[in-house]
Coordinates of C-alpha atoms in Angstrom, one line a residue:
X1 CA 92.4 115.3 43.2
X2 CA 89.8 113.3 41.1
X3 CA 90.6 113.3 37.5
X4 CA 87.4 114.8 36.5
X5 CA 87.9 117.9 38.8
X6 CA 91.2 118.8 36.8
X7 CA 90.1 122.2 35.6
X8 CA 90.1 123.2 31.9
X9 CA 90.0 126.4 30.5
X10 CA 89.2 127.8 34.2
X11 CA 86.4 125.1 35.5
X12 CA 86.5 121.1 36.3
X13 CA 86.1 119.3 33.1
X14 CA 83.0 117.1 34.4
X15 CA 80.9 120.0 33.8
X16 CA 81.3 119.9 30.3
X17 CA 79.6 116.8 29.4
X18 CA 77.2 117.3 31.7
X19 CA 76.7 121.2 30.2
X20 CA 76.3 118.9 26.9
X21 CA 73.8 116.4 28.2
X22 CA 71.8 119.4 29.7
X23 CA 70.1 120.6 26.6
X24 CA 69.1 116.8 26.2
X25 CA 66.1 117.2 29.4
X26 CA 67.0 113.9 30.6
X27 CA 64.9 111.9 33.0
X28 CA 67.4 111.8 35.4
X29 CA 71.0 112.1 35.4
X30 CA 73.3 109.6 37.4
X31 CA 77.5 110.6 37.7
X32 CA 79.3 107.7 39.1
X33 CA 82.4 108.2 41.7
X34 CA 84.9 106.6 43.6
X35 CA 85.0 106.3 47.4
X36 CA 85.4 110.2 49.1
X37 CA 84.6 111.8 46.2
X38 CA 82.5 114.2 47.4
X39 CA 84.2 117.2 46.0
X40 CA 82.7 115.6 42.9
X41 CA 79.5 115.2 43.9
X42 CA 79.3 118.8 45.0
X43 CA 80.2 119.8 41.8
X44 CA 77.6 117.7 39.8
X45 CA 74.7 118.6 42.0
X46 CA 71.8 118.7 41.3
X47 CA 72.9 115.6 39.6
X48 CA 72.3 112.4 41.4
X49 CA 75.9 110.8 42.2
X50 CA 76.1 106.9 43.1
X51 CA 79.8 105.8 44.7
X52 CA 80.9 102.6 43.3
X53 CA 83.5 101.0 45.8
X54 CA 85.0 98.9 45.1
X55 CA 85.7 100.2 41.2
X56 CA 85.4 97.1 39.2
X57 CA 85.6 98.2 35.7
X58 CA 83.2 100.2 33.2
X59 CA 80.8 97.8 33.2
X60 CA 80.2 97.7 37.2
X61 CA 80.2 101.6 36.9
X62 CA 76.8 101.3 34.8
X63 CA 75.5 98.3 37.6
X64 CA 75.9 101.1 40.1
X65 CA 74.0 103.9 37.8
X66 CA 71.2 101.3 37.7
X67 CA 70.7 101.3 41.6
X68 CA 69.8 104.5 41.3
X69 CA 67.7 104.2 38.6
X70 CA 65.6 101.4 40.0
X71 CA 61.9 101.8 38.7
X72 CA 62.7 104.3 36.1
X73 CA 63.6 102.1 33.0
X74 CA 61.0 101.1 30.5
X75 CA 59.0 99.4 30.2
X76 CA 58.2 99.9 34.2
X77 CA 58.9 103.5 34.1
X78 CA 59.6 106.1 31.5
X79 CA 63.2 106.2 30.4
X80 CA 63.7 104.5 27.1
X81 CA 67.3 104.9 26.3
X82 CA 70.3 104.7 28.7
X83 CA 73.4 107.4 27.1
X84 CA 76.8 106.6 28.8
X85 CA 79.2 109.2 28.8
X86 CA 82.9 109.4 30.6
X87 CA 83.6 112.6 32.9
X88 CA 86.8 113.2 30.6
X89 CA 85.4 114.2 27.7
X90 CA 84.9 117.8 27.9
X91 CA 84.7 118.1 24.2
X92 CA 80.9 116.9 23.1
X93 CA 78.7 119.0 21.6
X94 CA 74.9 118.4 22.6
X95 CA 74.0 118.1 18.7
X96 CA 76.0 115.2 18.7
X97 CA 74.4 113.4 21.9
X98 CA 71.2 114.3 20.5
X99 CA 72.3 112.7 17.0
X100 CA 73.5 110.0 18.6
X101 CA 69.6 109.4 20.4
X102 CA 68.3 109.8 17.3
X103 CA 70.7 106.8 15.4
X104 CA 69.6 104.6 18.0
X105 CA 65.6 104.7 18.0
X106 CA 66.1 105.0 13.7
X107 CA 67.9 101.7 13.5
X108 CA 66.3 99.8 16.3
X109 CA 69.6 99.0 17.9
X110 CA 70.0 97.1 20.9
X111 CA 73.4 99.1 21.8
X112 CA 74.9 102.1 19.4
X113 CA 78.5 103.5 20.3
X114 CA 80.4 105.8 19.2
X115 CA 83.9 105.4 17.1
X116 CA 86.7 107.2 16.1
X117 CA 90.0 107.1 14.3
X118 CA 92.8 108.6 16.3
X119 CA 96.6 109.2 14.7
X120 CA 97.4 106.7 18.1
X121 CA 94.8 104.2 18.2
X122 CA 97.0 102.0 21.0
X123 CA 95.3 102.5 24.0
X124 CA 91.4 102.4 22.8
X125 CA 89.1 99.0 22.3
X126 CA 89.1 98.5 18.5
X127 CA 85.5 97.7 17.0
X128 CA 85.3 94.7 14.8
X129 CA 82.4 95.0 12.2
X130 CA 80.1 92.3 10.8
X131 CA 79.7 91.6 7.0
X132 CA 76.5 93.7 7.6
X133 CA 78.5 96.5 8.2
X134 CA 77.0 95.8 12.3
X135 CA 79.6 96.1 15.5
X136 CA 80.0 92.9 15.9
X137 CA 82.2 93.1 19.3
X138 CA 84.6 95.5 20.6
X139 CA 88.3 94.5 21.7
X140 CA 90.0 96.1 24.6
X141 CA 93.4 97.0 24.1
X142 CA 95.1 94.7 26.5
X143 CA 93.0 91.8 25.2
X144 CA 94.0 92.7 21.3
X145 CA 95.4 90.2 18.9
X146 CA 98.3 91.4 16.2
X147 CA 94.8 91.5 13.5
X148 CA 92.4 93.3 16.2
X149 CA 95.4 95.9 16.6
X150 CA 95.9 96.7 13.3
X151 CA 92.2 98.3 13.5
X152 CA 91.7 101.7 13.1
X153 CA 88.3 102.6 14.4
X154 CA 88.2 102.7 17.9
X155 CA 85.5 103.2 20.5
X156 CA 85.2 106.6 21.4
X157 CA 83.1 105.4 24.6
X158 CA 80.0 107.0 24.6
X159 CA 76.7 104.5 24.2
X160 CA 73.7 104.6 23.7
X161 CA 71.4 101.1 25.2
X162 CA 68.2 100.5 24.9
X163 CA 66.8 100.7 29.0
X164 CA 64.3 97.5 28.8
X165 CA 67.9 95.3 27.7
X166 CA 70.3 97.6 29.7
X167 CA 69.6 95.1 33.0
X168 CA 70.0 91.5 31.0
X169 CA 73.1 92.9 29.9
X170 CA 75.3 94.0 33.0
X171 CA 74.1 90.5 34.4
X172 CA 75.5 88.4 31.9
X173 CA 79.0 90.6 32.3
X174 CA 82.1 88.6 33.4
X175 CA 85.2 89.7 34.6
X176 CA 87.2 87.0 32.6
X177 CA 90.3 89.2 30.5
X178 CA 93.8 90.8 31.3
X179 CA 92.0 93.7 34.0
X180 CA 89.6 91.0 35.7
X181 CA 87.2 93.8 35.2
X182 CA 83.7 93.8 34.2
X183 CA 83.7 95.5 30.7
X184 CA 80.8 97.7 29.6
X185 CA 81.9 97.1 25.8
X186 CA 81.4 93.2 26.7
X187 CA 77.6 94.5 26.4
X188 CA 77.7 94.8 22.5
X189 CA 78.7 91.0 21.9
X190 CA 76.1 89.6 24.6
X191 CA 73.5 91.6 22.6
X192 CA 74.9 90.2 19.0
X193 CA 74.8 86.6 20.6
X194 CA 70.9 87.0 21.7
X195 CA 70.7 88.1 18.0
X196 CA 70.2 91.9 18.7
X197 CA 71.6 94.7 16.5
X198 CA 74.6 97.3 17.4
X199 CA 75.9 99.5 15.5
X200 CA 79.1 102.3 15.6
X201 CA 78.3 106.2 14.6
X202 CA 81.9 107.2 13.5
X203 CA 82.2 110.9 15.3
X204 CA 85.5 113.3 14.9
X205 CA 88.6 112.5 16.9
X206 CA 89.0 115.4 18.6
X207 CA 85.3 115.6 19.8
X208 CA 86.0 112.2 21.9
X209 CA 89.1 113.2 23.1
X210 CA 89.7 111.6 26.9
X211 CA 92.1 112.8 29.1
X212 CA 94.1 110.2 31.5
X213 CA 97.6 112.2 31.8
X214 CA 98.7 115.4 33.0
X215 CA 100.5 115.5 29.1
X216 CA 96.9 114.7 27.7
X217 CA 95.5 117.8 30.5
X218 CA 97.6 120.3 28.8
X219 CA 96.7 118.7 24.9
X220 CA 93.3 119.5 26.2
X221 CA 93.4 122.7 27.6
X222 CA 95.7 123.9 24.2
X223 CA 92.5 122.3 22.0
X224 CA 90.1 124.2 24.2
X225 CA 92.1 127.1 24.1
X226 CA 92.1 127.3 20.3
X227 CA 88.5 126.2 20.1
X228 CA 87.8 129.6 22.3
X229 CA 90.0 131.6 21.0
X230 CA 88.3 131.1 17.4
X231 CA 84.8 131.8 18.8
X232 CA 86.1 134.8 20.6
X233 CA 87.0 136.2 16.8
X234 CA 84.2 135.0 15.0
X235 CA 82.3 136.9 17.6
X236 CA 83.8 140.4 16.6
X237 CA 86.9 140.3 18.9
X238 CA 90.2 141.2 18.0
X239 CA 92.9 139.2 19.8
X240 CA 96.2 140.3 18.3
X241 CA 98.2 137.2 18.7
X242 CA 95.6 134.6 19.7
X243 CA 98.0 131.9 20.7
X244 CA 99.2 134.1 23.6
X245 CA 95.4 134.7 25.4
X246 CA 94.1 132.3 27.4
X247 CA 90.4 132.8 28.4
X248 CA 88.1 130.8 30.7
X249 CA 84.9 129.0 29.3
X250 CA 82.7 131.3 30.8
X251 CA 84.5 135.0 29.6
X252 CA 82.4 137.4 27.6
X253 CA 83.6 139.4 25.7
X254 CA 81.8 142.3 23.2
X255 CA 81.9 143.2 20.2
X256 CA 85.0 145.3 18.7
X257 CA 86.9 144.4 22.0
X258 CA 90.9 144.3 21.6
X259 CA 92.9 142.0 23.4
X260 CA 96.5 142.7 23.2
X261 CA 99.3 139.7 23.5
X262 CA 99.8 137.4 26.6
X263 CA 97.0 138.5 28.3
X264 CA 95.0 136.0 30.6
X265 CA 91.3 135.9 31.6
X266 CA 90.4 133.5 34.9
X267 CA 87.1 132.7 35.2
X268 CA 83.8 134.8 35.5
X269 CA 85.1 137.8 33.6
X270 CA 82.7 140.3 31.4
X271 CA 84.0 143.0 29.1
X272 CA 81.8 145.2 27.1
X273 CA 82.5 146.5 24.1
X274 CA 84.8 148.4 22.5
X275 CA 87.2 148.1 25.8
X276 CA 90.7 147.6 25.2
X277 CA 92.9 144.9 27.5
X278 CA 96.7 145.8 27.0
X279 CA 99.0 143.4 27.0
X280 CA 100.2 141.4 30.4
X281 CA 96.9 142.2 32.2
X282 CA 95.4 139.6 34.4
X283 CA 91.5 139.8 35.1
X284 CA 89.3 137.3 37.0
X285 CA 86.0 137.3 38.1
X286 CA 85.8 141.4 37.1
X287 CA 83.6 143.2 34.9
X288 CA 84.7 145.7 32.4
X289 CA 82.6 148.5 30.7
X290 CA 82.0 149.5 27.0
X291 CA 85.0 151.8 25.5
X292 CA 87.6 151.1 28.8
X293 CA 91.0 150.6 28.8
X294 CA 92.8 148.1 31.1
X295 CA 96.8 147.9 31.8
X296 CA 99.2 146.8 30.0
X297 CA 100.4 144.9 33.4
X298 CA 97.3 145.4 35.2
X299 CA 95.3 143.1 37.7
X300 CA 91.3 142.8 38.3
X301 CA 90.9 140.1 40.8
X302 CA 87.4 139.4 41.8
X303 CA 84.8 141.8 42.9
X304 CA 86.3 144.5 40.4
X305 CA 83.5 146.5 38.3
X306 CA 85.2 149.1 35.9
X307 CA 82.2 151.3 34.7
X308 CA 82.2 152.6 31.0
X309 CA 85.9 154.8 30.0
X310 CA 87.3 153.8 32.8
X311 CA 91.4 153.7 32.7
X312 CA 93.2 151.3 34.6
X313 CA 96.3 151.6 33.4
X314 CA 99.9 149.5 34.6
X315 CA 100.7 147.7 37.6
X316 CA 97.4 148.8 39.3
X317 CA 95.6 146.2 41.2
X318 CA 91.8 146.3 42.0
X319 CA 89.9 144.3 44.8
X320 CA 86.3 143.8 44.9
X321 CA 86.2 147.6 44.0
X322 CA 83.8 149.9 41.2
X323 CA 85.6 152.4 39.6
X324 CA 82.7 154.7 38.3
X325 CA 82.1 156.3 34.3
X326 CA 85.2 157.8 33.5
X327 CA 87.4 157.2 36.3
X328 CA 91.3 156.3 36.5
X329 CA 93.6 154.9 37.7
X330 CA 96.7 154.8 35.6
X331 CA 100.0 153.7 37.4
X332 CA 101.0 151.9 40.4
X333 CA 98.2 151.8 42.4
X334 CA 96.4 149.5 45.1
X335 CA 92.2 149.9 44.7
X336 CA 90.5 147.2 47.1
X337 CA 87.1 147.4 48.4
X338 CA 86.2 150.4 47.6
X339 CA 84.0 152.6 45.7
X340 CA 85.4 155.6 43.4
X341 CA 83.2 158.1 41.6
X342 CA 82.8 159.0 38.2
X343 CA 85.7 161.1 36.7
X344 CA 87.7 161.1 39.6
X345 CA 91.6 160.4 39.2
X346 CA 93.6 158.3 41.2
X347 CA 97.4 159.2 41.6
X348 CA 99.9 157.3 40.9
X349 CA 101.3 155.2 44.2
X350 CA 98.2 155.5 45.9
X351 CA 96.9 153.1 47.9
X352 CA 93.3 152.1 50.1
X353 CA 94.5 150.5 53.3
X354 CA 91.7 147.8 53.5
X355 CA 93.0 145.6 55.6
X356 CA 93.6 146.4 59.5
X357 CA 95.1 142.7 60.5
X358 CA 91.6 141.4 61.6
X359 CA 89.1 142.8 59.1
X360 CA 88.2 143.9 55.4
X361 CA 87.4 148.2 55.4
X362 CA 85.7 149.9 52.7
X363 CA 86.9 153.0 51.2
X364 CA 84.2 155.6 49.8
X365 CA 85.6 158.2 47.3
X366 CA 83.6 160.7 45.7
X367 CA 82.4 161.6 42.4
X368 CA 85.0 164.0 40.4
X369 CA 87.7 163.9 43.2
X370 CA 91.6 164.0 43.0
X371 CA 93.6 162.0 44.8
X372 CA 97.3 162.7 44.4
X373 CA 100.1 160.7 44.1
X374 CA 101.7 158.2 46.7
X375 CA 98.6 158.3 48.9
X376 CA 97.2 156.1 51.7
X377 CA 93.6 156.0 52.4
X378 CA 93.0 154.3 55.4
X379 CA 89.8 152.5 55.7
X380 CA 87.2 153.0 56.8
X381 CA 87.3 156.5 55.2
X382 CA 85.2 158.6 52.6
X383 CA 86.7 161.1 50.3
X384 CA 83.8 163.7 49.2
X385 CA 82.8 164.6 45.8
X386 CA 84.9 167.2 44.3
X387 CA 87.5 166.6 47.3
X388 CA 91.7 167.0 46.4
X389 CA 94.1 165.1 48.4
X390 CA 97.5 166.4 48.5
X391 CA 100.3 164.2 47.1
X392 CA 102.0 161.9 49.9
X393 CA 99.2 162.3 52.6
X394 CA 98.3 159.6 55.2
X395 CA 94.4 160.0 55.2
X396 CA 92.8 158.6 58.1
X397 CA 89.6 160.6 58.3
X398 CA 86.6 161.5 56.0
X399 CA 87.8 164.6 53.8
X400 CA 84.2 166.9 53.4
X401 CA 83.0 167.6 49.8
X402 CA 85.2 169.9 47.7
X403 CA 88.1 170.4 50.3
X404 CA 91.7 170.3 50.1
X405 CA 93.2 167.6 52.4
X406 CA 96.8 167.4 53.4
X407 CA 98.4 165.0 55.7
X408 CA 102.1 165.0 55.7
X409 CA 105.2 165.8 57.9
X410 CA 105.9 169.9 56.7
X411 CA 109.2 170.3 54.8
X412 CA 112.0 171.7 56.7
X413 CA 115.3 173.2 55.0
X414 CA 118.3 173.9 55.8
X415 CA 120.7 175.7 53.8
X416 CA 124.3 174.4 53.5
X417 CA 124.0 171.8 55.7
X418 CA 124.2 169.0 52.9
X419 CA 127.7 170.3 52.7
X420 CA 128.3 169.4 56.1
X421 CA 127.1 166.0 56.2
X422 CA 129.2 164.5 53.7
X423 CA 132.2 166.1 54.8
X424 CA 131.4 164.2 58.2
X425 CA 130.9 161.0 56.8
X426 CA 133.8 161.3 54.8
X427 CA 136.1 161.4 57.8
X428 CA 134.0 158.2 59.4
X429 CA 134.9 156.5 56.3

């Protein structure tokens, strides 16, 4: 899998640079990728995407970008400034782009990039600043001295270059250190040596946070985690021990809406407010109405639409399935594409047979019906409004409006003859 298609808090983390460049209106947006890729260009589109094969450094990864930008850089055509940003950053905010824009045309700077102290500055290029208070160069890493080391602002990556320079630039790149790659923070000292100005724009640590290990993925997803958790209650949520809920970037959730301990939210989940989500519950892609009540240990797996009051209570499962105002379904039971009624009750043990081997079946129940426990609706059927079903039926045909269904084997007994039975398999014993 691609690096940038690792998913964080429920999606790839391209997307949220590319969310942040968004508000931006660019001219035209270019994501580089690696040979058979194309599960990242998919997910970029309607972003351009240009391969770069072989990959030959940072600096070759901006040469490509340019190919597809032919024409479009002032002063031929209208793009003024060139912003570089890395597909594992998922934690820039567009104000800071836009800030970062707005530095550049301000102080005239040939290049601008952004810096950052980290508690482990190792791995990062360290900047080293001019008397001015200019960058001066940046240092990779591998190419640091014991003085460069010691450094503790860092490039955080992200540039901003001025598009009429941008193409003098790449061509006077070189591939001559320790990765015999072509660098794109090489740029900075080219421009300083044709007596152009750079400058660093020191941004927070954690807002430039990249991701190259499956150690950093989970540091990321934890920071997202928190990040989301804190909007959640500044929004008027209550989550009752935050550090055990873990939403997806896209979940909604309304005002006064309680979220009991170790509960998880996949993506594409809505709940309204005033609901309640019990503790162990599992939802994705569902909707939830205003003022309902899901598990504790209950699962909404896409396609579920629980209307306002409804109760889903534990170890019920529901499948591409509306539960209408008022309904429940509060123990044990299987719900999957279907449509139940307002204020109709669902036994406990009941289940819709949905699935016949070969194809998906639907399941109509009525408005205000009962369906008692340890049922099997076998689809297709439709239950009518007002209909009972009798505990432990088989249903396999459409019960009519207010009638009493029952579909089960009739109870014989026979008196004494338990008393009989275990005296004959006492003696096979």
């Amino acid at each position: 899998m691609p690096k940038v298609m690792h998913p964080i808090a429920g999606r790839p983390m391209i997307t949220y640079p590319l969310d942040a460049l968004r508000p931006l209106s660019p001219a035209a947006t270019v994501v580089v990728v690696g040979p058979r890729m194309e599960s990242v260009a998919g997910i970029v589109a309607p972003a351009e995407s240009a391969v770069q094969d072989p990959p030959l450094g940072t600096g070759d990864a901006v040469r490509t970008a340019m190919r597809a930008l032919d024409g479009r850089l002032a002063p031929e055509g209208p793009i003024e400034d060139v912003l570089v940003l890395y597909g594992d950053t998922p934690f820039l905010a567009a104000e800071t782009l836009s800030r970062l824009l707005a530095e550049r045309r301000r102080t005239g700077a040939a290049v601008l990039v952004s810096g950052m102290r980290p508690a482990d500055p190792g791995p990062y290029g360290r900047f080293v600043l001019a008397s001015d208070g200019g960058l001066e160069r940046i240092v990779e890493a591998a190419d640091a001295g014991l003085e460069e080391q010691a450094i503790g602002l860092v490039n955080g990556g992200i540039m901003v270059i001025e598009a009429c320079r941008l193409g003098e630039f790449l061509d006077a790149l070189d591939s001559d250190n320790a990765k015999g790659e072509y660098y794109l923070t090489d740029v900075v000292g080219i421009a300083r040596r044709k007596g152009l100005a750079c400058r660093a724009v020191e941004l927070p640590a954690e807002e430039l946070v990249g991701i190259n290990t499956r150690a950093e993925l989970a540091e990321a997803e934890a920071l997202m985690q928190r990040l989301l958790r804190r909007a959640a209650m500044d929004s008027g949520v209550t989550l009752t021990a935050p550090e055990t809920v873990f939403l997806s970037s896209d979940t909604q959730l309304g005002r006064d809406v309680v979220v009991e301990p170790n509960v998880t939210f996949g993506p594409g989940v809505t709940i309204g407010e005033g609901a309640r989500i019990c503790s162990f519950s599992h939802l994705e892609g569902a909707t939830v109405g205003a003022g309902a009540r899901v598990g504790p240990f209950a699962r909404l797996r896409p396609g579920a639409v629980l209307e306002q009051d409804v109760h889903v209570g534990n170890f019920v499962e529901v499948k591409a399935a509306r539960l209408g105002t008022g309904a429940k379904a509060n123990h044990l039971s299987y719900i999957g594409d279907s449509e139940v009624g307002a204020r109709t009750n669902i036994g406990a043990g009941t289940i819709t047979c949905n699935y016949d081997g070969f194809n998906k079946l639907r399941t109509i129940i009525g408005e205000g019906a009962f369906i008692g426990s340890n049922t099997a609706l076998v689809a297709p059927v439709t239950i009518g409004d007002g209909a009972i079903v009798a505990a432990g039926s088989v249903i396999t045909r459409d019960v009519p409006p207010e009638a009493l269904s029952i579909a089960r084997g009739q109870q014989i007994d026979k008196p004494g003859r338990a008393t009989e039975v275990r005296a004959r398999l006492r003696r096979k014993n």
